[in-house]
Tab-separated table of C-alpha atoms and ligand atoms in Angstrom:
chain	number	residue	atom	x	y	z
A	27	MET	CA	-23.047	-9.425	17.277
A	28	LEU	CA	-23.403	-10.660	13.720
A	29	MET	CA	-22.990	-7.013	12.656
A	30	ASN	CA	-19.648	-6.760	14.416
A	31	GLU	CA	-18.338	-9.994	12.933
A	32	LEU	CA	-19.347	-8.834	9.507
A	33	TRP	CA	-17.521	-5.516	9.913
A	34	GLU	CA	-14.465	-7.054	11.585
A	35	SER	CA	-14.006	-9.509	8.730
A	36	LEU	CA	-13.879	-6.633	6.210
A	37	VAL	CA	-11.505	-4.401	8.197
A	38	PRO	CA	-8.182	-6.227	7.477
A	39	ILE	CA	-8.703	-6.461	3.693
A	40	GLY	CA	-6.353	-4.203	1.716
A	41	ARG	CA	-5.135	-2.432	4.837
A	42	ASP	CA	-1.601	-1.029	4.933
A	43	GLU	CA	-0.265	-1.963	8.386
A	44	ARG	CA	2.173	0.939	8.298
A	45	THR	CA	-0.364	3.743	7.758
A	46	GLY	CA	-3.638	2.068	8.701
A	47	GLY	CA	-4.979	3.233	5.318
A	48	TYR	CA	-6.599	1.141	2.588
A	49	ARG	CA	-5.608	0.318	-0.971
A	50	ARG	CA	-8.586	-1.423	-2.430
A	51	PHE	CA	-8.269	-0.461	-6.079
A	52	ALA	CA	-10.656	-1.861	-8.663
A	53	TRP	CA	-9.891	-5.414	-9.736
A	54	THR	CA	-6.759	-5.748	-7.566
A	55	ARG	CA	-6.238	-8.607	-5.131
A	56	ALA	CA	-7.656	-6.507	-2.248
A	57	ASP	CA	-10.744	-5.650	-4.293
A	58	LEU	CA	-11.266	-9.308	-5.145
A	59	ALA	CA	-11.015	-10.173	-1.425
A	60	CYS	CA	-13.689	-7.513	-0.704
A	61	ARG	CA	-15.860	-9.043	-3.414
A	62	GLU	CA	-15.440	-12.457	-1.795
A	63	TRP	CA	-16.437	-10.883	1.535
A	64	PHE	CA	-19.629	-9.606	-0.110
A	65	ARG	CA	-20.423	-13.029	-1.569
A	66	SER	CA	-19.973	-14.713	1.832
A	67	ALA	CA	-22.098	-12.057	3.559
A	68	ALA	CA	-24.864	-12.667	1.006
A	69	LEU	CA	-24.714	-16.442	1.220
A	70	GLU	CA	-24.550	-16.464	5.048
A	71	ARG	CA	-27.832	-14.528	4.966
A	72	SER	CA	-29.392	-16.793	2.333
A	73	LEU	CA	-29.599	-13.820	-0.014
A	74	GLN	CA	-29.512	-14.526	-3.725
A	75	PHE	CA	-26.017	-13.572	-4.970
A	76	ALA	CA	-25.366	-12.335	-8.496
A	77	VAL	CA	-22.645	-10.582	-10.524
A	78	ASP	CA	-23.838	-8.449	-13.442
A	79	GLY	CA	-22.239	-7.497	-16.749
A	80	ASN	CA	-20.503	-4.434	-15.289
A	81	GLY	CA	-19.083	-6.575	-12.508
A	82	TYR	CA	-21.333	-5.234	-9.731
A	83	LEU	CA	-22.220	-7.525	-6.904
A	84	TRP	CA	-25.844	-8.007	-5.915
A	85	ALA	CA	-27.512	-9.732	-2.977
A	86	TRP	CA	-31.294	-10.130	-3.086
A	87	TRP	CA	-33.931	-10.606	-0.453
A	88	ASP	CA	-35.718	-12.632	-1.869
A	89	GLU	CA	-35.712	-12.608	-5.675
A	90	PRO	CA	-34.558	-9.804	-7.962
A	91	GLY	CA	-37.597	-8.316	-9.671
A	92	ALA	CA	-39.578	-5.241	-10.637
A	93	GLY	CA	-40.228	-2.517	-8.072
A	94	ALA	CA	-37.066	-3.320	-6.099
A	95	VAL	CA	-35.742	-1.178	-3.276
A	96	VAL	CA	-31.961	-1.142	-3.601
A	97	THR	CA	-29.294	-0.036	-1.148
A	98	GLY	CA	-25.505	-0.296	-1.104
A	99	SER	CA	-22.330	1.584	-1.983
A	100	HIS	CA	-18.813	0.662	-3.106
A	101	LEU	CA	-15.937	-1.410	-1.713
A	102	ASP	CA	-12.962	0.185	-3.514
A	103	SER	CA	-10.841	2.937	-1.938
A	104	VAL	CA	-8.600	5.884	-2.755
A	105	PRO	CA	-4.843	5.435	-2.101
A	106	ASP	CA	-4.442	5.164	1.679
A	107	GLY	CA	-8.174	5.686	2.166
A	108	GLY	CA	-10.263	5.274	5.304
A	109	ALA	CA	-12.110	2.183	6.492
A	110	PHE	CA	-15.614	3.619	6.129
A	111	ASP	CA	-15.852	5.339	2.732
A	112	GLY	CA	-18.076	3.038	0.688
A	113	ALA	CA	-17.570	0.012	2.916
A	114	LEU	CA	-19.890	1.410	5.599
A	115	GLY	CA	-22.744	1.627	3.074
A	116	VAL	CA	-22.346	-1.962	1.910
A	117	PHE	CA	-21.902	-3.256	5.460
A	118	SER	CA	-24.932	-1.249	6.676
A	119	ALA	CA	-27.055	-2.699	3.876
A	120	PHE	CA	-26.421	-6.234	5.141
A	121	ALA	CA	-26.758	-5.130	8.770
A	122	ALA	CA	-30.078	-3.402	7.998
A	123	ILE	CA	-31.400	-6.630	6.482
A	124	ASP	CA	-30.336	-8.461	9.670
A	125	LEU	CA	-32.201	-5.880	11.706
A	126	LEU	CA	-35.351	-6.070	9.585
A	127	ARG	CA	-35.361	-9.842	9.941
A	128	GLU	CA	-34.952	-9.473	13.712
A	129	ARG	CA	-38.001	-7.218	13.568
A	130	SER	CA	-39.780	-10.011	11.622
A	131	PHE	CA	-40.387	-7.664	8.730
A	132	THR	CA	-41.673	-9.224	5.509
A	133	PRO	CA	-40.929	-6.994	2.510
A	134	SER	CA	-43.611	-6.522	-0.139
A	135	ARG	CA	-40.923	-5.579	-2.636
A	136	PRO	CA	-37.561	-7.195	-3.436
A	137	ILE	CA	-34.734	-5.612	-1.423
A	138	GLY	CA	-31.363	-5.602	-3.181
A	139	VAL	CA	-27.875	-4.884	-1.853
A	140	VAL	CA	-25.420	-3.628	-4.460
A	141	ALA	CA	-21.650	-3.039	-4.457
A	142	PHE	CA	-20.668	-0.775	-7.341
A	143	VAL	CA	-17.292	-1.205	-9.037
A	144	ASP	CA	-14.502	1.407	-9.083
A	145	GLU	CA	-16.271	4.371	-7.476
A	146	GLU	CA	-13.087	6.225	-6.586
A	147	GLY	CA	-11.342	5.906	-9.940
A	148	ALA	CA	-8.044	5.457	-8.075
A	149	ARG	CA	-6.643	2.938	-10.536
A	150	PHE	CA	-7.965	4.004	-13.946
A	151	GLY	CA	-8.585	7.711	-13.332
A	152	ILE	CA	-12.355	8.105	-13.777
A	153	PRO	CA	-14.627	8.246	-10.721
A	154	CYS	CA	-17.960	6.387	-10.458
A	155	THR	CA	-16.981	4.242	-13.444
A	156	GLY	CA	-19.298	1.414	-12.428
A	157	SER	CA	-22.447	3.470	-11.962
A	158	ARG	CA	-21.723	5.514	-15.100
A	159	LEU	CA	-21.438	2.306	-17.087
A	160	LEU	CA	-24.787	1.229	-15.622
A	161	THR	CA	-26.525	4.416	-16.788
A	162	GLY	CA	-24.691	4.400	-20.116
A	163	SER	CA	-22.970	7.747	-19.598
A	164	LEU	CA	-19.549	6.187	-20.321
A	165	ASP	CA	-18.537	4.327	-23.458
A	166	PRO	CA	-17.626	0.790	-22.308
A	167	ARG	CA	-15.053	0.324	-25.088
A	168	ARG	CA	-13.215	3.501	-24.083
A	169	ILE	CA	-13.389	2.541	-20.401
A	170	GLY	CA	-12.070	-0.941	-21.123
A	171	GLN	CA	-8.976	0.623	-22.711
A	172	LEU	CA	-8.136	2.917	-19.762
A	173	ARG	CA	-4.723	2.009	-18.372
A	174	ASP	CA	-3.463	1.949	-14.801
A	175	ALA	CA	0.013	3.183	-13.764
A	176	ASP	CA	1.529	-0.163	-14.830
A	177	GLY	CA	-0.059	-0.046	-18.275
A	178	VAL	CA	-2.706	-2.686	-17.520
A	179	THR	CA	-6.056	-1.900	-19.168
A	180	MET	CA	-9.312	-2.163	-17.262
A	181	ALA	CA	-10.465	-4.828	-19.733
A	182	GLU	CA	-7.354	-6.892	-18.950
A	183	ALA	CA	-7.825	-6.417	-15.198
A	184	MET	CA	-11.471	-7.492	-15.425
A	185	THR	CA	-10.612	-10.513	-17.557
A	186	ALA	CA	-7.964	-11.570	-15.031
A	187	ALA	CA	-10.664	-11.337	-12.343
A	188	GLY	CA	-12.904	-13.637	-14.374
A	189	ILE	CA	-15.319	-10.962	-15.643
A	190	ASP	CA	-15.884	-10.581	-19.393
A	191	PRO	CA	-15.419	-6.878	-20.230
A	192	ALA	CA	-17.722	-7.329	-23.249
A	193	GLY	CA	-20.610	-7.315	-20.756
A	194	MET	CA	-19.941	-3.708	-19.693
A	195	GLY	CA	-22.435	-0.996	-20.582
A	196	ARG	CA	-25.885	0.408	-19.902
A	197	ASP	CA	-27.942	-2.104	-17.967
A	198	ARG	CA	-31.576	-1.426	-18.855
A	199	GLU	CA	-32.849	-4.357	-16.862
A	200	ALA	CA	-31.075	-3.358	-13.633
A	201	LEU	CA	-32.318	0.234	-13.952
A	202	ALA	CA	-35.879	-0.755	-14.836
A	203	ARG	CA	-36.303	-2.972	-11.805
A	204	MET	CA	-35.203	-0.263	-9.335
A	205	HIS	CA	-38.092	1.479	-7.621
A	206	ALA	CA	-35.751	3.402	-5.320
A	207	PHE	CA	-32.071	3.531	-4.427
A	208	VAL	CA	-30.752	4.603	-1.026
A	209	GLU	CA	-26.998	4.892	-0.382
A	210	LEU	CA	-25.693	5.245	3.157
A	211	HIS	CA	-22.227	6.798	3.384
A	212	ILE	CA	-19.769	8.089	5.945
A	213	GLU	CA	-19.928	11.872	6.069
A	214	GLN	CA	-16.867	13.465	4.489
A	215	GLY	CA	-16.954	16.741	6.355
A	216	ARG	CA	-17.990	18.206	9.696
A	217	ALA	CA	-21.626	19.182	9.080
A	218	LEU	CA	-22.960	16.505	11.441
A	219	VAL	CA	-20.429	17.295	14.142
A	220	ASP	CA	-21.579	20.931	13.948
A	221	ARG	CA	-25.225	19.831	14.089
A	222	ASP	CA	-24.627	17.297	16.880
A	223	ALA	CA	-26.514	14.572	14.996
A	224	PRO	CA	-25.462	10.981	14.163
A	225	VAL	CA	-27.329	10.714	10.843
A	226	ALA	CA	-28.375	13.110	8.068
A	227	LEU	CA	-30.170	12.992	4.755
A	228	ALA	CA	-28.375	14.375	1.692
A	229	THR	CA	-30.375	16.793	-0.435
A	230	SER	CA	-27.916	17.392	-3.259
A	231	ILE	CA	-24.379	16.882	-4.593
A	232	TRP	CA	-22.277	19.753	-5.875
A	233	PRO	CA	-21.159	19.651	-9.492
A	234	HIS	CA	-17.501	18.702	-9.769
A	235	GLY	CA	-14.842	17.795	-12.296
A	236	ARG	CA	-11.237	16.787	-12.921
A	237	TRP	CA	-8.843	18.602	-15.189
A	238	ARG	CA	-5.392	17.470	-16.276
A	239	LEU	CA	-2.580	20.031	-16.464
A	240	ASP	CA	0.454	19.298	-18.631
A	241	ILE	CA	3.237	21.810	-18.061
A	242	GLN	CA	6.242	21.719	-20.379
A	243	GLY	CA	9.489	23.449	-19.378
A	244	GLU	CA	13.133	22.563	-19.872
A	245	ALA	CA	15.419	20.305	-17.817
A	246	ASN	CA	18.615	21.968	-16.731
A	247	HIS	CA	21.371	21.916	-14.096
A	248	ALA	CA	20.295	23.148	-10.641
A	249	GLY	CA	23.822	24.378	-9.878
A	250	THR	CA	24.711	26.268	-13.011
A	251	THR	CA	21.480	27.577	-14.560
A	252	HIS	CA	20.715	31.195	-13.630
A	253	LEU	CA	17.236	31.762	-12.265
A	254	ASP	CA	16.428	34.016	-15.220
A	255	ASP	CA	17.471	31.351	-17.702
A	256	ARG	CA	15.232	28.655	-16.290
A	257	ARG	CA	12.015	27.289	-17.745
A	258	ASP	CA	10.955	25.545	-14.557
A	259	ALA	CA	7.759	23.491	-14.827
A	260	VAL	CA	7.459	23.204	-11.024
A	261	MET	CA	7.492	27.013	-10.719
A	262	THR	CA	4.506	27.144	-13.061
A	263	LEU	CA	2.787	24.445	-11.036
A	264	SER	CA	3.301	26.406	-7.821
A	265	GLY	CA	1.761	29.505	-9.454
A	266	ILE	CA	-1.239	27.452	-10.560
A	267	VAL	CA	-1.717	25.803	-7.160
A	268	ALA	CA	-1.608	29.120	-5.302
A	269	GLY	CA	-3.851	30.700	-7.949
A	270	ALA	CA	-6.351	27.833	-7.682
A	271	ARG	CA	-6.708	28.469	-3.982
A	272	ASP	CA	-7.244	32.195	-4.528
A	273	ALA	CA	-9.822	31.435	-7.213
A	274	ALA	CA	-11.626	29.033	-4.875
A	275	VAL	CA	-11.702	31.642	-2.102
A	276	ALA	CA	-13.002	34.263	-4.531
A	277	THR	CA	-15.794	32.061	-5.901
A	278	VAL	CA	-16.653	30.355	-2.555
A	279	ALA	CA	-15.872	26.954	-4.036
A	280	LEU	CA	-13.186	24.266	-3.733
A	281	ALA	CA	-10.076	23.559	-5.814
A	282	THR	CA	-7.416	20.936	-5.102
A	283	VAL	CA	-4.219	19.778	-6.757
A	284	GLY	CA	-3.494	16.515	-4.945
A	285	ARG	CA	-1.767	14.482	-7.631
A	286	VAL	CA	1.449	15.516	-9.343
A	287	ALA	CA	4.045	13.770	-11.503
A	288	VAL	CA	7.322	15.598	-12.055
A	289	GLU	CA	9.898	14.792	-14.752
A	290	PRO	CA	12.725	13.964	-14.529
A	291	ASN	CA	12.100	14.158	-10.760
A	292	GLY	CA	15.729	14.768	-9.804
A	293	THR	CA	16.867	16.779	-6.793
A	294	ASN	CA	19.557	18.640	-8.720
A	295	THR	CA	17.621	19.110	-11.958
A	296	VAL	CA	15.215	21.882	-12.929
A	297	ALA	CA	11.966	20.090	-13.767
A	298	SER	CA	11.273	19.751	-17.496
A	299	CYS	CA	7.707	18.638	-17.217
A	300	VAL	CA	4.859	18.378	-14.721
A	301	HIS	CA	1.601	16.516	-15.011
A	302	ALA	CA	-0.887	17.574	-12.359
A	303	TRP	CA	-4.569	16.998	-11.777
A	304	LEU	CA	-7.042	19.638	-10.628
A	305	ASP	CA	-10.173	18.661	-8.740
A	306	ALA	CA	-12.725	21.497	-8.689
A	307	ARG	CA	-16.156	21.653	-7.028
A	308	ALA	CA	-18.773	24.342	-6.445
A	309	PRO	CA	-22.345	24.665	-5.181
A	310	ASP	CA	-23.643	25.162	-8.755
A	311	GLY	CA	-22.472	24.636	-12.327
A	312	GLU	CA	-22.075	28.301	-13.154
A	313	THR	CA	-19.771	28.911	-10.179
A	314	LEU	CA	-17.743	25.849	-11.099
A	315	MET	CA	-17.180	27.155	-14.635
A	316	ARG	CA	-16.186	30.561	-13.247
A	317	LEU	CA	-13.731	28.878	-10.882
A	318	VAL	CA	-12.112	26.825	-13.633
A	319	GLU	CA	-11.909	29.833	-15.985
A	320	ARG	CA	-10.080	31.762	-13.286
A	321	ILE	CA	-7.662	28.886	-12.736
A	322	GLU	CA	-7.081	28.589	-16.490
A	323	SER	CA	-6.169	32.249	-16.770
A	324	THR	CA	-3.832	31.948	-13.760
A	325	ALA	CA	-2.222	28.956	-15.455
A	326	ARG	CA	-1.660	30.906	-18.680
A	327	ARG	CA	-0.168	33.815	-16.728
A	328	SER	CA	2.150	31.548	-14.718
A	329	ALA	CA	3.307	29.756	-17.849
A	330	ALA	CA	4.006	33.024	-19.659
A	331	GLN	CA	6.001	34.289	-16.701
A	332	ASP	CA	8.076	31.109	-16.474
A	333	ARG	CA	8.389	30.676	-20.285
A	334	THR	CA	6.789	27.253	-20.022
A	335	THR	CA	3.661	25.993	-21.782
A	336	VAL	CA	0.562	24.597	-20.155
A	337	THR	CA	-2.237	22.492	-21.612
A	338	ILE	CA	-5.405	21.947	-19.619
A	339	SER	CA	-7.811	19.174	-20.536
A	340	GLN	CA	-11.035	18.179	-18.828
A	341	GLU	CA	-11.028	14.537	-17.791
A	342	SER	CA	-14.427	14.280	-16.186
A	343	TYR	CA	-17.446	16.347	-15.182
A	344	SER	CA	-20.333	15.480	-12.891
A	345	ALA	CA	-23.375	17.728	-13.105
A	346	PRO	CA	-25.131	18.889	-9.922
A	347	VAL	CA	-27.513	16.334	-8.451
A	348	GLU	CA	-30.746	16.968	-6.571
A	349	PHE	CA	-31.970	13.860	-4.798
A	350	ASP	CA	-35.601	12.810	-5.248
A	351	PRO	CA	-37.746	15.202	-3.144
A	352	SER	CA	-40.630	12.794	-2.569
A	353	LEU	CA	-38.254	9.998	-1.554
A	354	LEU	CA	-36.441	12.374	0.818
A	355	ASP	CA	-39.798	13.471	2.222
A	356	ARG	CA	-40.841	9.932	2.840
A	357	ILE	CA	-37.582	8.960	4.564
A	358	GLN	CA	-37.648	12.179	6.586
A	359	ARG	CA	-41.119	11.271	7.874
A	360	VAL	CA	-39.806	7.861	8.976
A	361	LEU	CA	-36.624	9.181	10.595
A	362	GLY	CA	-38.124	12.249	12.202
A	363	ASP	CA	-36.060	15.336	12.680
A	364	VAL	CA	-32.736	14.498	10.968
A	365	PRO	CA	-30.651	17.257	9.354
A	366	ALA	CA	-30.679	17.615	5.557
A	367	ILE	CA	-27.333	18.661	4.057
A	368	SER	CA	-25.710	19.053	0.634
A	369	THR	CA	-22.277	17.635	-0.118
A	370	GLY	CA	-19.271	18.365	-2.297
A	371	ALA	CA	-18.380	14.683	-2.605
A	372	GLY	CA	-19.455	12.626	-5.607
A	373	HIS	CA	-21.172	9.278	-5.118
A	374	ASP	CA	-22.661	6.466	-7.175
A	375	ALA	CA	-26.040	7.642	-5.826
A	376	GLY	CA	-25.495	10.897	-7.724
A	377	VAL	CA	-25.124	8.977	-10.986
A	378	VAL	CA	-28.011	6.592	-10.349
A	379	ALA	CA	-30.229	9.588	-9.410
A	380	ALA	CA	-30.440	10.529	-13.101
A	381	GLU	CA	-32.613	7.475	-13.725
A	382	VAL	CA	-33.955	6.146	-10.419
A	383	PRO	CA	-35.551	7.976	-7.457
A	384	THR	CA	-32.541	8.176	-5.168
A	385	ALA	CA	-31.673	9.350	-1.662
A	386	MET	CA	-28.536	9.351	0.475
A	387	MET	CA	-27.863	9.192	4.188
A	388	PHE	CA	-24.711	10.245	5.981
A	389	VAL	CA	-23.290	8.908	9.229
A	390	ARG	CA	-21.357	11.343	11.411
A	391	ASN	CA	-17.579	11.364	11.079
A	392	PRO	CA	-16.181	12.981	14.239
A	393	THR	CA	-12.829	13.754	12.620
A	394	GLY	CA	-14.500	15.348	9.613
A	395	ILE	CA	-11.628	13.780	7.652
A	396	SER	CA	-12.120	11.394	4.744
A	397	HIS	CA	-9.950	9.814	2.047
A	398	SER	CA	-7.449	9.297	4.875
A	399	PRO	CA	-6.843	6.708	7.610
A	400	ALA	CA	-8.178	9.321	10.083
A	401	GLU	CA	-11.705	8.857	8.724
A	402	PHE	CA	-13.845	7.520	11.575
A	403	ALA	CA	-17.303	6.733	12.895
A	404	THR	CA	-18.223	5.506	16.370
A	405	GLU	CA	-19.992	2.181	16.819
A	406	GLU	CA	-23.030	4.005	18.199
A	407	ASP	CA	-23.272	6.239	15.158
A	408	CYS	CA	-22.824	3.280	12.794
A	409	ALA	CA	-25.634	1.510	14.663
A	410	ALA	CA	-27.788	4.650	14.327
A	411	GLY	CA	-27.045	4.623	10.589
A	412	VAL	CA	-28.013	0.951	10.257
A	413	ASP	CA	-31.189	1.626	12.217
A	414	ALA	CA	-32.090	4.608	10.019
A	415	LEU	CA	-31.382	2.645	6.836
A	416	ALA	CA	-33.463	-0.293	8.090
A	417	SER	CA	-36.372	2.031	8.868
A	418	ALA	CA	-36.139	3.649	5.430
A	419	LEU	CA	-36.032	0.247	3.687
A	420	GLU	CA	-38.926	-0.972	5.812
A	421	SER	CA	-41.053	1.960	4.737
A	422	LEU	CA	-40.064	1.798	1.064
A	423	ALA	CA	-40.515	-1.973	0.787
A	424	SER	CA	-43.890	-1.981	2.546
A	425	ASP	CA	-46.133	-1.022	-0.368
B	517	ZN	ZN1	-17.478	6.730	-1.206
């Protein structure tokens, strides 16, 4: 019952009534309401609440300390995102602690719940910002100066939320005290539907990256400019998008152009300029590079054909991640015969895995859809996820 109340109180925050999707961008009002939800959930459970220099939220059973077993996820969302991405992992962490207490379990190690900041990068453009700050793989000064669509820097947004951006950066203490990290997450594909299982362990994360495409053409009149005289930036974009799909098919990988800004964006004007973002992912780093090289050569060809220019710049890259085999083994022994799958989606767990033995669990998503209001999990499957997480924490915090 407590579990349901906890979930129900999170559901309305940052929800767009029109679409049913979520807009919980880092350091916005909705994000701050989610952070308040976390604080209340911690205090209601008599967990020790803390905010660290990077702005993460922590809840400790009992005291933070060395050898801690940590679980959690993120509370921010993509534009019009689903209810479960990130939120399910944070909710399940609290629910698992409830369950362990019901089972009268006494941990021999501190158990920590964490909510990372800005996992999706929806506002400032870089994914897993919070966890990358934690591990020191991002320069905090550069990150603080990233601007959102309204020109607000992350440092300004943090300051307005009462967090001093000067505290951002590698957090040796937080990393050193983590004995293990387990992130539970909604599945973002159909692997568990195909396997008819409510819960899976994740073995690895595909390498992935973001590239920015700047296409420069020439604005002109849609009614009077001959087709041959045009330098149409949208034509070049369409060549790149179609070419990216062909390249992804050829390399057995994934390529997506889901964000586009067109200038001047007029119905009766040939587009002068397009900014677009490519998201590319592959099972291994070599395939990913091959995919992006193919897309780059398509882009050059399209631009030459349309007499436009194109500049491609890499905005981020996440190397492949293998989760900790002995941790996976141990959780697998506790959970019994659960499927083990790899995923193309990036997660904070993938960043933390570079420094801390890390594992991930997925809960079945019957729609297979994520980053959309159609993302879903049944109550039974969520309960199975909480149960699995509780059992994993119980085992890890027992010695
Ligand atoms: Zn997520």
